[in-house]
Amino acid sequence: MKLFQFDYKNEISLRGKLYRIRQYCAENGASKILFHIFTDSPDKELISNICAILEDEMPDAEYAGCSTNGNITSGDFSPSGVSITCMVFTCPSIQIETLQYKLTEAVAIEVTDALKREIKARPWVKAVELVATIRGLSMSAFCDNLHDLDPSIQVFGGGAFSGKLDAVQACVFSKKGECMQKGVVFVLYGGDDFYISTQFVSGWKPLGKEMKVTRATGNIVYELDGRPTYDAYYRYLKIKNDDNFFFHTIEFPFYYIRNGVNILRDPVSCNEDGSIEMTSDVQEGATGRLAYGDPMTILDSVAETRTEVARFSPEAILIFSCAGRRMFWGDDRIGRETQPFESLAPTFGFFTSSEFLRTNGYVNQHNVTLVIAAIREGAPKENTAAAEKLDHTERISMIHRLATFINMATQELEEANQKLQEVAITDALTGLYNRGEIQRRIEELGEGEGEKEAFSLIMIDLDDFKKVNDTYGHKIGDEVLTGLADFLQVSLHSEDVRYLAGRWGGEEFMIVLPGMHTGDAAVIAEKLRNGFAEIEFKGAGRQTMSLGVTEYIPGEDPDELCIRVDDALYAAKRVGKNRVVAK
């Protein structure tokens, strides 16, 4: 098997890539060819043009694809809008075929019945990949109706999405059908020389007391233990029902067992009656607990799964990773949990709205999960990467320590809940406040009637931080981030204990200075800039940062304040970096 991975740039470039693939196929005797096309925009015209070029240049090839929340190429997040992967099989026995159907809740049983008939007519089928548009759909009946497939047949896949989390539209497409906003595509794999191994990775661990779902309909969970579901999130985590609800709860999905498998459901929003909309269905009567996400625990799970996959000796690895995991890690670090598989075989995939995997005969719909399909043709080959030891040294985060404490000392739950509240507002890597909490503090300072105390913001961005990651690796990059965080904590505390620092995202940080006007804030910013530039990082040397400063204008919207300090920061970047600009 041979994989070709590339980003779509334009028609000329695509035709050139396809010409080289055709040459390889002619020289190596390709038996089957399958393209995966993943795009972060459901742009029907663009998709149709790409498919038309494929049909023109390689009419015998199969293809399938969907819109995504981002693409995975060579084992890491791809900034490209469209990623294309070509799988070239050379064993004559390999069989691949695509199917496509309209999908709504009303026809879910009809569609899965049709799939089962098609599989029965093709005794060579060993695995089924699916990509589907699932927004607003209950997929329970769809999944349950596939239970009576031959037990040996693997089923795996993901839900189509869009580059924007709040976008409504998504689409699927294939050689067997046009771009559809309500549809499902199946890829059938098989043949004597086709082999597949599927796994899933969660890494989230259950936390605290078990609760029963006493009232639920589809993906709306109304009650846990007879009380509004929101009560559990507020009682144990002190998470407020506000605009930041989704960001605060993403580390704490609901964890329960279905069909003998650990399932996660992330809260999406909270309704006025205290019911919570989850990412997918939760069955009434299920018992579960809140779960926590911790980088170290997740990477431990990745390492264990990588060992299992290595034993299979794959030639290609297809990954379906939840968009929630991308949000949890951030684009600069999401590769930490996908790149380990690239060392085993070329790895590609996309970020999903949901993940699907058949385990113990049951097709389960997952969320906040990494589904992995490892593929090869023919007998296993020696894999020297299997013995490699992964280095994922991390700080043991507060949330990991806290979860251990809770599970071993539930009688002190009240004290533990207070600490959990701190975890819910803390960035796991740096120990600073997370973005949601800093936003809340800014809004709190600006809200209410009457005269308010002045306050200023300082926004920080590390200069050329991407070069640090690219040159020295993410581990060194993380040490620079945590070093800056520690420096800010010490420096600000020495000025005034009221001053707050938080991680805004990636290499950006935000400082809140109550009681301070712009001029004095700019002086503080200059001290921070000079002090940070003197730090010598082992492996990365000295680094610099740019800073923007602004002051709250009474009566203005907090978003306007944040936009202005962001503008000041990027003015500093534009005029040469390593400087302070006040607006």
XYZ file of C-alpha atoms in Angstrom:
583
model
C 0.000 0.000 0.000
C 1.139 3.534 -0.780
C -0.314 6.799 0.550
C -0.135 10.209 -1.103
C -1.135 13.139 1.126
C -1.380 16.714 -0.107
C -3.336 19.956 0.251
C -5.558 21.299 -2.503
C -4.255 24.604 -3.877
C -5.734 24.975 -7.360
C -6.804 22.945 -10.378
C -3.381 22.974 -12.044
C -1.645 21.757 -8.896
C -4.245 19.024 -8.347
C -3.930 17.727 -11.902
C -0.156 17.634 -11.460
C -0.474 15.574 -8.272
C -2.893 13.181 -9.960
C -0.531 12.767 -12.916
C 2.248 11.618 -10.571
C -0.133 9.243 -8.785
C -1.165 7.756 -12.142
C 2.489 7.206 -12.985
C 3.068 5.396 -9.683
C -0.013 3.232 -10.202
C 1.074 2.268 -13.706
C 4.586 1.365 -12.556
C 3.479 -0.598 -9.470
C 0.341 -2.354 -10.644
C -2.378 -0.698 -8.540
C -5.438 -2.864 -7.917
C -7.663 -0.315 -6.143
C -7.404 3.424 -5.533
C -9.337 5.373 -2.888
C -9.266 9.123 -2.280
C -10.369 10.790 0.962
C -11.230 14.482 0.563
C -11.681 16.522 3.740
C -12.585 20.225 3.658
C -13.241 22.673 6.486
C -15.941 24.403 4.427
C -19.104 22.842 2.916
C -18.462 24.803 -0.292
C -20.478 22.847 -2.849
C -18.889 24.519 -5.868
C -15.332 23.853 -4.665
C -16.145 20.248 -3.768
C -17.855 19.638 -7.112
C -14.844 21.036 -8.986
C -12.413 18.777 -7.106
C -14.595 15.721 -7.691
C -14.928 16.555 -11.397
C -11.138 16.729 -11.737
C -10.783 13.352 -10.007
C -13.372 11.826 -12.335
C -11.561 13.273 -15.332
C -8.003 12.328 -14.360
C -8.628 9.015 -12.549
C -12.054 7.687 -13.582
C -11.490 4.242 -12.025
C -10.674 5.587 -8.553
C -13.199 5.636 -5.713
C -13.502 8.743 -3.549
C -15.374 9.847 -0.442
C -15.290 12.893 1.784
C -17.035 15.425 3.947
C -16.802 18.871 5.486
C -14.844 18.931 8.754
C -13.829 21.021 11.754
C -10.249 20.737 10.529
C -8.064 18.155 8.864
C -5.300 15.823 10.016
C -2.379 15.299 7.639
C 0.874 13.484 8.409
C -0.344 12.942 11.950
C -0.973 16.584 12.857
C -3.477 19.395 12.426
C -3.348 20.796 8.907
C -3.935 24.541 8.463
C -5.047 23.867 4.886
C -8.738 24.173 4.073
C -8.788 21.054 1.882
C -6.682 17.933 2.456
C -6.607 14.997 0.045
C -5.226 11.520 0.723
C -4.890 8.816 -1.908
C -4.616 5.172 -0.822
C -3.127 2.925 -3.513
C -3.614 -0.820 -2.979
C -1.585 -3.336 -4.990
C -2.891 -6.748 -3.869
C -5.290 -8.075 -6.556
C -7.773 -9.381 -3.964
C -8.491 -5.947 -2.437
C -12.046 -4.674 -2.951
C -13.294 -1.125 -2.253
C -16.669 0.407 -3.026
C -18.551 3.539 -1.966
C -22.274 3.920 -1.247
C -24.241 7.084 -0.554
C -27.740 7.710 0.815
C -29.920 10.575 1.957
C -30.051 10.488 5.765
C -32.743 11.830 8.062
C -34.042 10.468 11.341
C -37.145 9.188 9.536
C -35.144 6.995 7.131
C -32.332 5.845 9.463
C -33.678 2.278 9.664
C -34.298 2.183 5.923
C -30.729 3.318 5.196
C -29.098 0.817 7.544
C -31.291 -1.978 6.169
C -30.113 -1.035 2.668
C -26.489 -1.106 3.840
C -26.931 -4.571 5.313
C -28.403 -5.835 2.027
C -25.448 -4.417 0.095
C -22.994 -6.074 2.482
C -24.804 -9.393 2.246
C -24.464 -9.213 -1.547
C -20.709 -8.641 -1.152
C -19.283 -11.437 1.025
C -15.819 -9.904 0.693
C -16.669 -6.950 2.995
C -14.523 -6.793 6.149
C -15.004 -3.179 7.216
C -17.329 -0.215 6.737
C -16.210 3.389 7.069
C -18.971 5.971 7.441
C -19.131 9.764 7.299
C -22.507 11.361 7.969
C -24.225 14.691 8.548
C -25.689 14.327 12.031
C -26.634 17.811 13.261
C -30.078 17.675 14.864
C -30.340 13.899 14.381
C -30.701 11.155 16.938
C -28.371 8.430 15.682
C -29.419 5.812 18.249
C -31.716 3.869 15.900
C -29.118 4.090 13.110
C -26.410 2.591 15.346
C -28.640 -0.011 17.010
C -29.874 -1.354 13.664
C -26.319 -2.311 12.670
C -25.932 -4.690 15.604
C -26.899 -7.754 13.549
C -24.118 -7.292 10.990
C -21.688 -10.209 10.796
C -19.649 -9.947 14.043
C -16.369 -9.892 12.119
C -17.203 -6.680 10.225
C -15.619 -3.510 11.612
C -17.592 -0.236 11.503
C -15.890 3.108 12.125
C -16.174 6.742 11.101
C -17.111 10.284 12.022
C -19.714 13.000 11.774
C -19.254 15.750 9.210
C -18.780 19.241 10.615
C -17.678 22.732 9.608
C -14.642 24.849 10.349
C -16.826 26.999 12.611
C -18.265 25.260 15.678
C -21.522 27.210 15.501
C -22.087 26.614 11.778
C -25.265 24.738 10.856
C -24.257 23.369 7.474
C -22.140 20.279 6.844
C -21.967 17.913 3.894
C -20.853 14.509 2.618
C -20.052 13.372 -0.924
C -18.617 10.439 -2.858
C -18.212 8.884 -6.276
C -21.751 7.534 -5.873
C -23.470 10.841 -5.141
C -23.291 14.607 -5.179
C -22.596 16.910 -2.243
C -25.424 16.364 0.282
C -26.246 18.346 3.440
C -28.343 15.469 4.785
C -26.609 12.266 3.896
C -24.284 9.412 4.736
C -21.416 7.886 2.761
C -20.203 4.348 3.355
C -16.858 2.976 2.156
C -16.798 -0.817 1.965
C -13.371 -2.450 2.380
C -12.453 -6.098 1.953
C -10.702 -8.907 0.135
C -8.432 -11.733 1.259
C -5.419 -9.437 1.669
C -7.217 -6.592 3.458
C -6.614 -6.291 7.222
C -7.907 -3.724 9.697
C -7.662 -3.052 13.429
C -9.795 -0.420 15.170
C -9.286 1.248 18.553
C -10.548 4.253 20.445
C -8.873 6.606 22.906
C -10.613 8.705 25.527
C -8.206 9.540 28.340
C -10.949 11.318 30.290
C -11.488 9.727 33.702
C -14.625 9.544 35.892
C -14.784 11.860 38.853
C -16.884 12.003 42.015
C -20.236 10.390 42.780
C -22.351 8.314 40.410
C -25.626 9.873 39.215
C -28.648 8.393 37.447
C -30.233 9.939 34.355
C -33.790 10.131 35.681
C -35.226 12.075 32.736
C -33.887 12.431 29.185
C -35.139 12.692 25.612
C -32.620 12.244 22.811
C -29.655 14.496 23.549
C -31.496 16.612 26.145
C -30.785 15.477 29.704
C -33.393 17.045 31.974
C -32.577 15.460 35.318
C -29.793 13.669 37.185
C -30.911 11.998 40.415
C -34.268 13.760 40.088
C -32.776 17.258 39.987
C -32.102 19.571 37.018
C -28.925 18.420 35.268
C -27.375 21.867 35.561
C -27.419 21.524 39.346
C -24.653 18.910 39.136
C -22.380 21.222 37.133
C -23.023 24.137 39.451
C -22.973 22.163 42.702
C -19.706 20.338 42.008
C -17.895 22.754 39.680
C -19.606 26.128 40.300
C -19.953 26.566 36.531
C -22.405 29.358 35.754
C -25.086 29.184 33.062
C -23.696 31.997 30.940
C -22.044 32.562 27.565
C -18.929 30.697 28.737
C -20.803 27.546 29.800
C -19.550 25.484 26.854
C -15.913 26.545 27.336
C -15.996 25.787 31.071
C -17.608 22.352 30.695
C -15.511 21.008 27.817
C -13.046 19.489 30.319
C -15.915 17.862 32.230
C -18.118 15.679 29.977
C -20.698 13.216 31.282
C -19.186 9.715 31.469
C -21.317 6.579 31.387
C -21.247 3.007 30.110
C -23.326 1.837 27.146
C -23.059 -1.593 25.535
C -20.124 -2.288 27.832
C -18.146 0.678 26.472
C -17.140 3.950 28.151
C -19.042 6.785 26.464
C -18.565 10.556 26.845
C -21.104 13.302 26.174
C -20.073 16.964 26.252
C -22.574 19.618 27.378
C -23.324 22.043 24.544
C -25.688 24.494 26.244
C -27.912 24.875 29.282
C -31.608 25.699 28.989
C -33.631 27.930 31.315
C -35.218 24.894 33.016
C -31.795 23.518 33.972
C -31.800 20.809 31.309
C -28.600 20.414 29.316
C -28.202 19.736 25.610
C -25.492 17.125 25.098
C -23.468 16.467 21.954
C -25.368 13.188 21.335
C -28.115 11.028 22.840
C -27.999 9.932 26.471
C -30.325 7.083 27.418
C -32.767 7.563 30.291
C -31.902 5.238 33.176
C -28.155 5.325 32.491
C -25.863 5.937 35.442
C -22.692 7.935 35.110
C -20.377 10.525 36.549
C -18.717 13.725 35.517
C -15.298 13.141 33.985
C -12.153 15.241 33.814
C -9.641 15.803 31.034
C -5.965 15.915 31.961
C -3.105 16.112 29.413
C -0.891 13.579 31.184
C -3.681 11.014 31.553
C -4.723 11.462 27.929
C -1.167 10.979 26.658
C -0.821 7.849 28.797
C -3.905 6.454 27.033
C -2.479 7.440 23.644
C 0.789 5.634 24.452
C -1.075 2.456 25.437
C -3.169 2.511 22.267
C -0.126 3.209 20.103
C 1.483 0.051 21.484
C -1.588 -1.966 20.474
C -1.646 -0.423 16.998
C 2.092 -1.059 16.555
C 1.569 -4.801 17.049
C -0.752 -4.755 14.039
C 2.013 -3.318 11.767
C -0.221 -0.855 9.889
C 0.555 0.708 6.529
C -1.990 3.505 6.959
C -3.826 4.981 9.940
C -7.123 6.843 9.658
C -8.104 9.048 12.619
C -11.479 10.517 13.539
C -10.921 12.979 16.393
C -13.623 14.981 18.139
C -13.615 18.743 17.557
C -13.860 19.017 21.341
C -10.403 17.463 21.688
C -9.008 20.017 19.241
C -10.574 22.740 21.380
C -9.223 21.176 24.590
C -5.617 21.044 23.344
C -5.553 24.001 20.937
C -4.222 23.851 17.379
C -0.601 24.197 18.487
C -0.749 21.114 20.756
C -3.441 18.801 19.345
C -0.689 16.939 17.490
C 0.562 15.647 20.838
C -2.099 12.917 20.726
C -2.048 12.175 16.970
C 1.616 12.451 15.947
C 2.661 9.310 17.885
C 0.724 7.255 15.325
C 2.531 8.888 12.397
C 5.729 7.146 13.531
C 3.961 3.814 12.874
C 2.407 4.618 9.483
C 1.188 7.616 7.443
C -1.693 9.066 9.462
C -4.587 11.219 8.270
C -8.183 12.062 9.139
C -10.355 14.911 10.387
C -11.956 16.594 13.400
C -15.534 15.440 13.787
C -18.904 16.327 15.280
C -19.112 12.753 16.604
C -17.215 9.478 16.282
C -18.509 5.983 15.495
C -16.961 2.619 16.308
C -18.207 -0.942 16.515
C -17.078 -2.632 19.736
C -18.225 -6.070 20.886
C -20.763 -6.130 18.067
C -22.377 -2.775 18.939
C -21.940 0.396 16.894
C -21.516 3.193 19.434
C -21.693 6.914 18.873
C -18.853 8.591 20.763
C -17.953 12.174 21.629
C -14.699 13.701 22.894
C -13.029 10.545 21.586
C -10.265 9.549 19.182
C -11.256 6.672 16.857
C -8.410 4.951 15.031
C -8.557 2.598 12.050
C -5.211 0.925 11.278
C -5.076 -0.649 7.807
C -2.662 -2.820 5.860
C -2.698 -5.191 2.918
C -0.969 -8.536 3.072
C 1.069 -10.080 5.875
C 2.445 -7.837 8.648
C 5.877 -6.339 8.078
C 8.519 -5.677 10.709
C 7.865 -2.355 12.413
C 10.918 -0.874 14.140
C 8.862 2.032 15.492
C 6.865 -0.322 17.716
C 9.575 -0.426 20.368
C 10.007 3.349 20.590
C 9.196 4.865 23.958
C 7.081 7.984 23.847
C 8.289 10.973 25.832
C 5.305 12.943 27.018
C 6.666 14.388 30.244
C 4.150 16.894 31.582
C 3.559 18.801 34.736
C 1.110 16.827 36.821
C -1.845 19.182 36.520
C -3.996 20.328 39.391
C -7.007 18.574 37.912
C -5.225 15.196 37.945
C -4.180 15.566 41.566
C -7.639 16.750 42.504
C -9.406 13.857 40.800
C -7.243 11.370 42.692
C -8.078 13.118 45.919
C -11.818 13.064 45.217
C -11.951 9.406 44.286
C -10.020 8.398 47.414
C -11.757 10.752 49.844
C -15.375 11.195 48.788
C -16.359 11.954 52.374
C -14.609 15.315 51.933
C -16.657 16.097 48.826
C -17.562 19.597 49.930
C -13.914 20.621 50.183
C -13.122 18.844 46.906
C -15.897 20.705 45.090
C -14.373 24.016 46.089
C -11.080 22.929 44.556
C -12.832 21.627 41.459
C -14.206 25.097 40.911
C -10.630 26.348 40.757
C -9.725 23.644 38.255
C -12.662 24.608 36.025
C -11.237 28.122 35.667
C -7.560 27.140 35.367
C -5.454 26.491 32.271
C -4.126 22.927 32.571
C -0.634 23.666 31.185
C 0.313 26.958 32.846
C -1.719 27.009 36.060
C -3.000 30.516 35.186
C -6.659 31.388 34.788
C -8.172 30.120 31.534
C -9.759 32.397 28.944
C -13.309 31.875 30.158
C -12.422 32.986 33.697
C -10.422 36.021 32.571
C -13.363 37.082 30.376
C -15.676 36.697 33.362
C -13.401 38.839 35.557
C -13.271 41.571 32.884
C -17.063 41.562 32.568
C -17.415 41.643 36.365
C -15.232 44.756 36.643
C -17.278 46.548 33.990
C -20.802 45.546 35.006
C -23.274 47.301 37.326
C -24.530 50.847 37.698
C -22.757 53.926 39.005
C -19.137 54.996 39.108
C -16.619 52.188 38.701
C -12.958 51.836 39.535
C -10.625 52.250 36.581
C -8.892 49.166 35.245
C -6.557 48.341 32.385
C -5.662 45.318 30.293
C -2.306 44.112 29.003
C -2.372 41.551 26.202
C 0.812 39.577 25.507
C 1.926 37.526 22.516
C 5.217 35.626 22.377
C 7.228 36.734 19.348
C 7.888 34.073 16.693
C 6.707 31.299 19.017
C 5.947 28.990 16.089
C 9.689 28.949 15.351
C 10.351 27.696 18.884
C 7.988 24.742 18.388
C 9.253 24.048 14.873
C 12.940 24.320 15.831
C 13.080 22.811 19.324
C 9.853 20.818 19.602
C 6.622 21.205 21.587
C 8.216 20.111 24.855
C 10.598 23.081 24.791
C 7.725 25.275 23.594
C 5.671 24.216 26.607
C 8.596 25.086 28.892
C 8.679 28.602 27.421
C 4.917 28.979 28.003
C 5.107 27.748 31.594
C 8.208 29.864 32.192
C 6.339 32.976 31.058
C 3.372 32.011 33.246
C 5.595 31.622 36.324
C 7.319 34.929 35.557
C 3.973 36.739 35.291
C 2.704 35.236 38.546
C 5.765 36.358 40.518
C 6.065 39.782 38.854
C 2.410 40.748 39.218
C 2.126 39.494 42.793
C 5.072 41.700 43.761
C 3.230 44.736 42.310
C -0.291 44.135 43.675
C -2.011 40.923 44.777
C -5.180 42.067 42.950
C -3.530 41.842 39.532
C -4.612 38.810 37.488
C -2.968 36.883 34.647
C -4.510 34.270 32.379
C -3.775 32.299 29.235
C -5.898 33.734 26.432
C -5.069 30.975 23.944
C -1.972 29.435 22.359
C 0.913 31.831 23.066
C -1.354 34.759 24.014
C -1.837 35.909 27.631
C -4.084 38.555 29.232
C -3.401 40.619 32.355
C -6.116 42.505 34.274
C -4.978 45.481 36.382
C -7.751 46.798 38.677
C -7.368 50.428 39.781
C -4.831 51.311 37.082
C -4.935 53.786 34.178
C -3.263 53.321 30.791
C -0.072 55.242 31.571
C 0.766 53.243 34.683
C -0.261 50.015 32.951
C 2.178 50.776 30.123
C 4.962 51.153 32.711
C 4.097 47.730 34.146
C 4.039 46.287 30.610
C 7.505 47.692 29.892
C 8.861 46.131 33.102
C 7.409 42.782 32.105
C 8.833 43.032 28.580
C 12.339 43.814 29.836
C 12.230 41.212 32.599
C 11.073 38.409 30.334
C 13.754 39.207 27.749
C 16.411 38.477 30.402
C 15.242 34.894 31.035
C 17.498 32.215 29.537
C 15.441 29.145 28.582
C 17.307 25.851 28.463
C 17.190 24.729 24.847
C 15.485 27.848 23.487
C 17.672 30.685 24.746
C 16.203 34.147 25.258
C 12.767 35.007 23.903
C 10.813 38.230 23.488
C 7.197 39.277 23.615
C 4.982 42.068 22.317
C 2.411 43.780 24.528
C -0.727 45.838 23.940
C -2.186 48.099 26.646
C -5.567 49.781 26.988
C -7.937 51.138 29.645
C -11.623 50.450 30.224
C -13.930 53.243 29.023
C -16.975 53.476 31.337
C -20.108 52.123 29.704
C -18.388 50.243 26.886
C -19.027 46.605 26.073
C -16.266 44.272 27.389
C -15.887 42.853 23.860
C -14.975 46.343 22.585
C -12.332 46.599 25.310
C -10.835 43.229 24.337
C -10.819 44.159 20.644
C -8.982 47.400 21.430
C -6.250 45.734 23.484
C -5.907 43.117 20.731
C -5.478 45.941 18.195
C -2.794 47.491 20.406
C -0.967 44.170 20.616
C -0.934 43.681 16.879
C 0.185 47.262 16.370
C 3.214 46.293 18.476
C 3.744 43.232 16.275
C 3.481 45.274 13.083
C 6.102 47.849 14.093
C 8.796 45.322 14.870
C 7.769 43.169 17.851
C 9.395 43.154 21.312
C 7.704 46.391 22.296
C 4.719 47.921 24.093
C 1.914 49.830 22.349
C -0.881 51.572 24.285
C -4.246 52.625 22.856
